[in-house]
């Protein structure tokens, strides 16, 4: 498709003089100044396999945009590796990077008056960061996912990065040899792409597809397969069309689109981080969305996909079984998807799915039919109670234990908890409390994959509860409750829990309760003192100053317009 040079699209930046002199220095010629300028946010990095293949996609998109009548301008944005940072102080920067990515893309596109945006992403925070920027900018945009990693293989079974974390727990209790541990480590991540289960990266890519900001099937492709490169090319061509039609992101990111994303999140067994990120994207788009909407959708949508971390399959298996379009078609025919929601294809969801079968192929086991789900209700539950009056997020796939009451084992950091786990001081029936790890208290709301994976590896995953004002990795499973709000650092009740207090986690009744009298709690709150800030300079300090509650998405611009 060649863009008509007499298009009605009005370029914002290229026709200004004497600014054009600088553009000539980067390749513009006389005929280029009437063409739309398209930013390509390139998140390529060799820091992590999630992003190591993205440069090829960005360069391919750049070439196609230029051939089709646009003037692409390539710029970089950051990433960190959640998997590498996991269990270290570096994990404090993970959620912070979401804001840095959003701010950087917005800054470049706003500062350079871009007419369109093709954003790429690989590791977990790339996707919501790019989507926040797209929603803020509201210029014609499309998202290109870097793709998933292929499964590793150990002793004839598929493994992922989660297998390596759980192997550490097994090694700790002498249930695995050092040689086997190293063999799993060597084979868990065989090449480029984001972590292979329905962890946070693949979850968010799937939800962007569900919301209509990326092409159908693009969220489940393997990073190293040819169809991923083809999809990037098709996305670039589609962006030209979007610019011509002036189809803006906020016309796509409607309340209906977010409800579609919530439905898909439940159906695929997605990450708890979907709650945090969808709230943040909705805030940027000006769409009302609350954590209670997740609970409403949980009762409407069953878990349809048997995906890791709690299930059998990885994302490449889901792709072969029909991908997100097949999941969405099942949801559509069962009345839980908005078929009239608009997408970047220029068509509605229903139009995009018209040729997709109503039922999944019987010769695969990844996607279950509506009448025979993995679980009858969604797996992301919103709990409230005196421990979390603003709410908390529980993930209940895998063990499906819905209630546990036990004594609190209290830790003021992830490291202190991990030490207790590996030295076998956590017993069946305990309720682990990890606090001062929230958005402000962390700062940065670290993910607790190392403790939860160690519990699984030690065989305690269905015997021990864990609550935290921090987050969980998309690879986490077990009896876990995160995003407890208000967090300990701002005086939340989780900061007043004492060792040995009885705590109840009750999924069916949406309850997270500390069994201490109101009088006792009031006394503890009077005695509580806010701890000194862990960081007083730099990006973490700025983040801690600006960030709001996890129950609102942990965004940093909430009060700007109030």
CSV table of N, CA, C and O in Angstrom, one decimal, residues 430-501:
chain,number,residue,atom,x,y,z
A,430,UNK,N,1.4,-22.0,58.1
A,430,UNK,CA,1.8,-20.6,58.4
A,430,UNK,C,1.3,-19.6,57.3
A,430,UNK,O,1.1,-20.0,56.1
A,431,UNK,N,1.1,-18.4,57.7
A,431,UNK,CA,0.8,-17.3,56.7
A,431,UNK,C,1.9,-16.3,56.8
A,431,UNK,O,2.1,-15.6,57.7
A,432,UNK,N,2.7,-16.3,55.7
A,432,UNK,CA,3.8,-15.4,55.6
A,432,UNK,C,3.3,-14.0,55.3
A,432,UNK,O,2.5,-13.8,54.4
A,433,UNK,N,3.9,-13.0,55.9
A,433,UNK,CA,3.6,-11.6,55.7
A,433,UNK,C,4.9,-10.9,55.3
A,433,UNK,O,5.8,-10.8,56.1
A,434,UNK,N,5.0,-10.5,54.1
A,434,UNK,CA,6.1,-9.7,53.6
A,434,UNK,C,5.6,-8.2,53.4
A,434,UNK,O,4.8,-8.0,52.5
A,435,UNK,N,6.2,-7.3,54.2
A,435,UNK,CA,5.7,-5.9,54.1
A,435,UNK,C,6.8,-4.9,53.9
A,435,UNK,O,8.0,-5.3,53.9
A,436,UNK,N,6.4,-3.7,53.8
A,436,UNK,CA,7.4,-2.6,53.4
A,436,UNK,C,8.0,-2.9,52.1
A,436,UNK,O,9.2,-2.5,51.8
A,437,UNK,N,7.3,-3.6,51.2
A,437,UNK,CA,7.7,-3.8,49.8
A,437,UNK,C,6.8,-3.2,48.8
A,437,UNK,O,6.8,-3.6,47.7
A,438,UNK,N,5.9,-2.3,49.3
A,438,UNK,CA,4.9,-1.7,48.4
A,438,UNK,C,5.5,-0.7,47.5
A,438,UNK,O,6.7,-0.4,47.4
A,439,UNK,N,4.6,0.1,46.7
A,439,UNK,CA,5.1,1.1,45.8
A,439,UNK,C,6.0,2.1,46.5
A,439,UNK,O,7.1,2.5,46.0
A,440,UNK,N,5.6,2.7,47.6
A,440,UNK,CA,6.3,3.7,48.3
A,440,UNK,C,7.4,3.0,49.2
A,440,UNK,O,8.5,3.5,49.3
A,441,UNK,N,7.0,1.9,49.9
A,441,UNK,CA,7.8,1.4,50.9
A,441,UNK,C,9.0,0.6,50.4
A,441,UNK,O,10.1,0.5,51.0
A,442,UNK,N,8.9,0.0,49.2
A,442,UNK,CA,10.0,-0.8,48.6
A,442,UNK,C,11.3,0.0,48.5
A,442,UNK,O,12.3,-0.5,49.0
A,443,UNK,N,11.3,1.2,47.8
A,443,UNK,CA,10.2,1.6,46.9
A,443,UNK,C,10.3,0.7,45.7
A,443,UNK,O,11.3,0.1,45.4
A,444,UNK,N,9.2,0.7,45.0
A,444,UNK,CA,9.1,0.0,43.7
A,444,UNK,C,8.3,-1.3,43.6
A,444,UNK,O,8.2,-1.9,42.6
A,445,UNK,N,7.8,-1.7,44.7
A,445,UNK,CA,6.9,-2.9,44.7
A,445,UNK,C,7.5,-4.1,44.1
A,445,UNK,O,7.0,-4.6,43.0
A,446,UNK,N,8.5,-4.6,44.7
A,446,UNK,CA,9.2,-5.8,44.1
A,446,UNK,C,8.3,-7.0,43.9
A,446,UNK,O,7.3,-7.2,44.6
A,447,UNK,N,8.6,-7.9,43.0
A,447,UNK,CA,7.9,-9.1,42.8
A,447,UNK,C,8.6,-10.2,43.7
A,447,UNK,O,9.8,-10.2,43.8
A,448,UNK,N,7.7,-11.1,44.2
A,448,UNK,CA,8.2,-12.1,45.2
A,448,UNK,C,8.3,-13.5,44.6
A,448,UNK,O,7.7,-14.4,45.2
A,449,UNK,N,8.9,-13.6,43.4
A,449,UNK,CA,9.0,-14.9,42.8
A,449,UNK,C,9.9,-15.8,43.6
A,449,UNK,O,9.6,-17.0,43.7
A,450,UNK,N,11.0,-15.3,44.1
A,450,UNK,CA,12.0,-16.2,44.7
A,450,UNK,C,11.3,-16.9,46.0
A,450,UNK,O,11.5,-18.1,46.1
A,451,UNK,N,10.7,-16.2,46.9
A,451,UNK,CA,10.0,-16.9,48.0
A,451,UNK,C,9.0,-17.8,47.6
A,451,UNK,O,8.9,-19.0,48.1
A,452,UNK,N,8.1,-17.4,46.6
A,452,UNK,CA,7.0,-18.3,46.3
A,452,UNK,C,7.5,-19.6,45.5
A,452,UNK,O,7.1,-20.7,45.7
A,453,UNK,N,8.5,-19.4,44.7
A,453,UNK,CA,9.1,-20.5,43.9
A,453,UNK,C,9.8,-21.4,44.9
A,453,UNK,O,9.8,-22.7,44.8
A,454,UNK,N,10.5,-20.9,45.9
A,454,UNK,CA,11.2,-21.7,46.9
A,454,UNK,C,10.1,-22.5,47.7
A,454,UNK,O,10.4,-23.7,48.0
A,455,UNK,N,9.0,-21.9,48.0
A,455,UNK,CA,7.9,-22.7,48.7
A,455,UNK,C,7.4,-23.8,47.9
A,455,UNK,O,7.2,-25.0,48.4
A,456,UNK,N,7.2,-23.6,46.6
A,456,UNK,CA,6.8,-24.6,45.7
A,456,UNK,C,7.8,-25.7,45.6
A,456,UNK,O,7.5,-26.9,45.7
A,457,UNK,N,9.1,-25.3,45.5
A,457,UNK,CA,10.1,-26.3,45.4
A,457,UNK,C,10.3,-27.2,46.7
A,457,UNK,O,10.6,-28.4,46.6
A,458,UNK,N,9.9,-26.6,47.8
A,458,UNK,CA,10.0,-27.3,49.1
A,458,UNK,C,8.7,-28.1,49.4
A,458,UNK,O,8.6,-28.8,50.4
A,459,UNK,N,7.7,-28.0,48.5
A,459,UNK,CA,6.5,-28.8,48.7
A,459,UNK,C,5.5,-28.1,49.6
A,459,UNK,O,4.6,-28.8,50.1
A,460,UNK,N,5.7,-26.8,49.8
A,460,UNK,CA,4.8,-26.1,50.7
A,460,UNK,C,3.8,-25.2,50.0
A,460,UNK,O,3.1,-24.4,50.6
A,461,UNK,N,3.7,-25.3,48.6
A,461,UNK,CA,2.9,-24.4,47.9
A,461,UNK,C,1.4,-24.4,48.2
A,461,UNK,O,0.7,-23.4,48.1
A,462,UNK,N,0.9,-25.6,48.6
A,462,UNK,CA,-0.5,-25.7,48.9
A,462,UNK,C,-0.7,-25.8,50.4
A,462,UNK,O,-1.8,-26.2,50.9
A,463,UNK,N,0.3,-25.5,51.2
A,463,UNK,CA,0.3,-25.6,52.7
A,463,UNK,C,0.6,-24.3,53.4
A,463,UNK,O,0.3,-24.2,54.6
A,464,UNK,N,1.1,-23.3,52.7
A,464,UNK,CA,1.5,-22.1,53.3
A,464,UNK,C,0.8,-20.9,52.5
A,464,UNK,O,0.8,-20.9,51.3
A,465,UNK,N,0.3,-19.9,53.2
A,465,UNK,CA,-0.2,-18.7,52.6
A,465,UNK,C,0.8,-17.7,52.6
A,465,UNK,O,1.7,-17.7,53.4
A,466,UNK,N,0.7,-16.7,51.7
A,466,UNK,CA,1.7,-15.6,51.6
A,466,UNK,C,0.9,-14.3,51.2
A,466,UNK,O,0.2,-14.3,50.2
A,467,UNK,N,1.1,-13.3,52.0
A,467,UNK,CA,0.5,-12.0,51.7
A,467,UNK,C,1.6,-10.9,51.7
A,467,UNK,O,2.5,-11.0,52.4
A,468,UNK,N,1.4,-9.9,50.8
A,468,UNK,CA,2.5,-8.9,50.7
A,468,UNK,C,1.9,-7.6,50.1
A,468,UNK,O,0.9,-7.7,49.4
A,469,UNK,N,2.5,-6.5,50.5
A,469,UNK,CA,2.1,-5.3,49.8
A,469,UNK,C,3.0,-5.1,48.6
A,469,UNK,O,2.9,-4.0,47.9
A,470,UNK,N,3.8,-6.0,48.3
A,470,UNK,CA,4.6,-6.1,47.0
A,470,UNK,C,3.8,-6.8,46.0
A,470,UNK,O,2.5,-6.9,46.1
A,471,UNK,N,4.5,-7.2,44.9
A,471,UNK,CA,3.8,-7.9,43.8
A,471,UNK,C,4.3,-9.3,43.7
A,471,UNK,O,5.1,-9.8,44.4
A,472,UNK,N,3.7,-10.0,42.7
A,472,UNK,CA,4.1,-11.3,42.3
A,472,UNK,C,4.5,-11.4,40.9
A,472,UNK,O,3.9,-10.7,40.0
A,473,UNK,N,5.4,-12.2,40.5
A,473,UNK,CA,5.7,-12.4,39.1
A,473,UNK,C,4.6,-13.1,38.5
A,473,UNK,O,3.8,-13.9,39.1
A,474,UNK,N,4.4,-13.0,37.2
A,474,UNK,CA,3.4,-13.8,36.5
A,474,UNK,C,3.7,-15.2,36.5
A,474,UNK,O,2.8,-16.1,36.3
A,475,UNK,N,4.9,-15.6,36.9
A,475,UNK,CA,5.3,-17.0,37.0
A,475,UNK,C,4.9,-17.6,38.4
A,475,UNK,O,5.0,-18.8,38.6
A,476,UNK,N,4.4,-16.7,39.3
A,476,UNK,CA,4.1,-17.2,40.7
A,476,UNK,C,2.8,-18.0,40.7
A,476,UNK,O,1.8,-17.7,40.0
A,477,UNK,N,2.7,-19.0,41.5
A,477,UNK,CA,1.5,-19.7,41.8
A,477,UNK,C,1.5,-20.2,43.2
A,477,UNK,O,2.6,-20.3,43.8
A,478,UNK,N,0.4,-20.5,43.8
A,478,UNK,CA,0.3,-20.9,45.2
A,478,UNK,C,-0.8,-20.1,45.9
A,478,UNK,O,-1.6,-19.5,45.2
A,479,UNK,N,-0.9,-20.2,47.2
A,479,UNK,CA,-1.9,-19.5,47.9
A,479,UNK,C,-1.3,-18.1,48.3
A,479,UNK,O,-0.8,-17.9,49.3
A,480,UNK,N,-1.4,-17.2,47.3
A,480,UNK,CA,-0.6,-15.9,47.4
A,480,UNK,C,-1.6,-14.7,47.2
A,480,UNK,O,-2.5,-14.8,46.4
A,481,UNK,N,-1.4,-13.7,48.0
A,481,UNK,CA,-2.1,-12.5,47.9
A,481,UNK,C,-1.2,-11.3,47.9
A,481,UNK,O,-0.4,-11.1,48.8
A,482,UNK,N,-1.2,-10.5,46.8
A,482,UNK,CA,-0.4,-9.3,46.7
A,482,UNK,C,-1.1,-8.0,46.6
A,482,UNK,O,-2.3,-8.0,46.7
A,483,UNK,N,-0.4,-7.0,46.4
A,483,UNK,CA,-1.0,-5.6,46.2
A,483,UNK,C,-1.8,-5.2,47.4
A,483,UNK,O,-2.7,-4.4,47.2
A,484,UNK,N,-1.5,-5.7,48.6
A,484,UNK,CA,-2.3,-5.3,49.8
A,484,UNK,C,-2.2,-3.8,50.0
A,484,UNK,O,-1.1,-3.2,50.1
A,485,UNK,N,-3.4,-3.2,50.0
A,485,UNK,CA,-3.5,-1.7,50.1
A,485,UNK,C,-4.5,-1.3,51.2
A,485,UNK,O,-5.6,-1.9,51.3
A,486,UNK,N,-4.2,-0.3,52.0
A,486,UNK,CA,-2.9,0.5,51.9
A,486,UNK,C,-1.7,-0.3,52.3
A,486,UNK,O,-1.8,-1.2,53.1
A,487,UNK,N,-0.6,0.1,51.8
A,487,UNK,CA,0.7,-0.6,52.1
A,487,UNK,C,1.2,-0.2,53.5
A,487,UNK,O,0.8,0.8,54.1
A,488,UNK,N,2.1,-1.0,54.0
A,488,UNK,CA,2.7,-0.8,55.3
A,488,UNK,C,3.3,0.6,55.5
A,488,UNK,O,3.2,1.3,56.5
A,489,UNK,N,4.0,1.1,54.4
A,489,UNK,CA,4.8,2.3,54.5
A,489,UNK,C,3.9,3.6,54.7
A,489,UNK,O,4.4,4.6,55.1
A,490,UNK,N,2.6,3.5,54.4
A,490,UNK,CA,1.7,4.6,54.6
A,490,UNK,C,0.8,4.4,55.8
A,490,UNK,O,-0.2,5.1,56.0
A,491,UNK,N,1.1,3.4,56.6
A,491,UNK,CA,0.3,3.1,57.8
A,491,UNK,C,-0.8,2.1,57.6
A,491,UNK,O,-1.7,1.9,58.5
A,492,UNK,N,-0.8,1.3,56.5
A,492,UNK,CA,-1.7,0.2,56.3
A,492,UNK,C,-1.7,-0.8,57.4
A,492,UNK,O,-0.6,-1.0,58.0
A,493,UNK,N,-2.8,-1.5,57.6
A,493,UNK,CA,-2.9,-2.5,58.6
A,493,UNK,C,-1.8,-3.6,58.5
A,493,UNK,O,-1.4,-4.1,59.6
A,494,UNK,N,-1.4,-3.9,57.3
A,494,UNK,CA,-0.3,-4.9,57.2
A,494,UNK,C,0.9,-4.6,58.0
A,494,UNK,O,1.7,-5.4,58.4
A,495,UNK,N,1.1,-3.3,58.2
A,495,UNK,CA,2.3,-2.8,59.0
A,495,UNK,C,2.1,-3.0,60.5
A,495,UNK,O,3.0,-2.9,61.3
A,496,UNK,N,0.9,-3.4,60.9
A,496,UNK,CA,0.6,-3.6,62.4
A,496,UNK,C,0.5,-5.1,62.7
A,496,UNK,O,0.2,-5.4,63.9
A,497,UNK,N,0.6,-5.9,61.8
A,497,UNK,CA,0.6,-7.4,62.1
A,497,UNK,C,1.7,-7.8,62.9
A,497,UNK,O,2.9,-7.4,62.7
A,498,UNK,N,1.4,-8.6,64.0
A,498,UNK,CA,2.5,-9.1,64.9
A,498,UNK,C,2.7,-10.6,64.6
A,498,UNK,O,1.7,-11.3,64.2
A,499,UNK,N,3.9,-11.0,64.9
A,499,UNK,CA,4.2,-12.5,64.8
A,499,UNK,C,3.2,-13.3,65.6
A,499,UNK,O,2.9,-13.0,66.8
A,500,UNK,N,2.6,-14.3,64.9
A,500,UNK,CA,1.7,-15.2,65.6
A,500,UNK,C,0.2,-14.8,65.5
A,500,UNK,O,-0.7,-15.6,65.8
A,501,UNK,N,-0.1,-13.6,65.1
A,501,UNK,CA,-1.5,-13.2,64.8
A,501,UNK,C,-2.1,-14.2,63.9
A,501,UNK,O,-1.5,-14.6,62.9
